[in-house]
Amino acid sequence: LELATAAPLVAAFSEFDDSPEAWAKYDKITFAELCAKLGVSKRLYDEVFEPMILTGLFAPGNQCSAAAALGMAYFFVLKEQTAFDVKWCRGNVGE
């Protein structure tokens, strides 16, 4: 059920085509604001999207434009799929 709150974000991602128009549209707000506006749950944002933004853009989602985040996802998910390999740890990362 938690994942269902990401559906509108998936729609925004599919709309983002890396064009100048897409950058202009999504560069006006932060990624955190976009997620809140689209109804992404806080838990899903904190546990999935924020770590991905921190890893990919080296800054929290409230300091990155939505265009930068969607552009990163566009690059890794659609253009260079072999360059991005997500591994979820089990337990504490220090173990």
Tab-separated table of C-alpha atoms in Angstrom:
chain	number	residue	atom	x	y	z
A	1	LEU	CA	0.000	0.000	0.000
A	2	GLU	CA	2.909	2.314	0.772
A	3	LEU	CA	4.240	1.882	-2.764
A	4	ALA	CA	0.940	3.066	-4.231
A	5	THR	CA	1.730	6.600	-3.050
A	6	ALA	CA	4.603	6.659	-5.568
A	7	ALA	CA	2.278	6.251	-8.565
A	8	PRO	CA	1.970	10.000	-9.258
A	9	LEU	CA	5.763	10.303	-9.074
A	10	VAL	CA	6.076	7.530	-11.654
A	11	ALA	CA	3.769	9.567	-13.877
A	12	ALA	CA	5.985	12.648	-13.440
A	13	PHE	CA	9.034	10.546	-14.249
A	14	SER	CA	7.425	9.189	-17.403
A	15	GLU	CA	6.518	12.752	-18.420
A	16	PHE	CA	10.112	13.954	-17.912
A	17	ASP	CA	11.839	13.541	-21.268
A	18	ASP	CA	15.087	15.432	-20.567
A	19	SER	CA	13.989	18.258	-22.881
A	20	PRO	CA	14.585	21.933	-22.064
A	21	GLU	CA	10.841	22.293	-21.475
A	22	ALA	CA	10.817	19.448	-18.942
A	23	TRP	CA	13.816	20.939	-17.143
A	24	ALA	CA	12.142	24.354	-17.013
A	25	LYS	CA	8.928	22.870	-15.610
A	26	TYR	CA	10.502	20.746	-12.868
A	27	ASP	CA	13.434	23.029	-11.989
A	28	LYS	CA	11.070	25.404	-10.187
A	29	ILE	CA	10.517	23.112	-7.184
A	30	THR	CA	12.648	20.816	-5.086
A	31	PHE	CA	12.374	17.056	-5.299
A	32	ALA	CA	11.068	16.952	-1.727
A	33	GLU	CA	8.356	19.478	-2.645
A	34	LEU	CA	7.400	17.470	-5.728
A	35	CYS	CA	7.043	14.299	-3.678
A	36	ALA	CA	4.938	16.070	-1.048
A	37	LYS	CA	2.790	17.718	-3.733
A	38	LEU	CA	2.178	14.365	-5.435
A	39	GLY	CA	1.299	12.613	-2.170
A	40	VAL	CA	4.317	10.323	-1.795
A	41	SER	CA	4.192	9.017	1.770
A	42	LYS	CA	6.779	10.348	4.211
A	43	ARG	CA	7.947	6.830	4.986
A	44	LEU	CA	8.457	5.930	1.319
A	45	TYR	CA	10.235	9.224	0.698
A	46	ASP	CA	12.494	8.821	3.754
A	47	GLU	CA	13.328	5.151	3.178
A	48	VAL	CA	13.563	4.964	-0.631
A	49	PHE	CA	13.719	8.256	-2.488
A	50	GLU	CA	15.825	10.356	-0.111
A	51	PRO	CA	18.644	7.748	0.038
A	52	MET	CA	18.625	7.515	-3.769
A	53	ILE	CA	18.891	11.301	-4.102
A	54	LEU	CA	21.638	11.463	-1.486
A	55	THR	CA	23.560	8.764	-3.344
A	56	GLY	CA	22.984	10.066	-6.847
A	57	LEU	CA	23.109	13.832	-6.363
A	58	PHE	CA	25.042	14.018	-3.074
A	59	ALA	CA	22.480	16.333	-1.498
A	60	PRO	CA	19.126	15.943	0.231
A	61	GLY	CA	15.927	16.209	-1.759
A	62	ASN	CA	15.054	19.560	-0.219
A	63	GLN	CA	18.226	21.007	-1.796
A	64	CYS	CA	17.860	19.440	-5.270
A	65	SER	CA	15.459	20.548	-7.939
A	66	ALA	CA	12.882	18.042	-9.042
A	67	ALA	CA	14.390	18.364	-12.530
A	68	ALA	CA	17.814	17.282	-11.258
A	69	ALA	CA	16.322	14.264	-9.494
A	70	LEU	CA	14.144	13.255	-12.433
A	71	GLY	CA	17.070	13.863	-14.779
A	72	MET	CA	19.263	11.560	-12.699
A	73	ALA	CA	16.580	8.897	-12.739
A	74	TYR	CA	16.086	9.386	-16.486
A	75	PHE	CA	19.794	8.850	-17.074
A	76	PHE	CA	20.219	5.789	-14.872
A	77	VAL	CA	16.862	4.114	-15.470
A	78	LEU	CA	16.347	4.755	-19.168
A	79	LYS	CA	19.682	5.629	-20.737
A	80	GLU	CA	22.387	3.828	-18.746
A	81	GLN	CA	20.690	0.983	-16.928
A	82	THR	CA	23.898	-0.967	-16.392
A	83	ALA	CA	25.497	1.980	-14.559
A	84	PHE	CA	23.123	1.801	-11.588
A	85	ASP	CA	22.816	-1.214	-9.322
A	86	VAL	CA	20.728	-0.826	-6.175
A	87	LYS	CA	21.547	-3.123	-3.290
A	88	TRP	CA	19.417	-3.010	-0.180
A	89	CYS	CA	21.176	-4.077	2.981
A	90	ARG	CA	19.658	-6.362	5.566
A	91	GLY	CA	20.005	-5.125	9.103
A	92	ASN	CA	22.465	-2.471	10.138
A	93	VAL	CA	24.894	-1.280	7.454
A	94	GLY	CA	27.682	-1.448	10.013
A	95	GLU	CA	27.315	-5.204	10.440
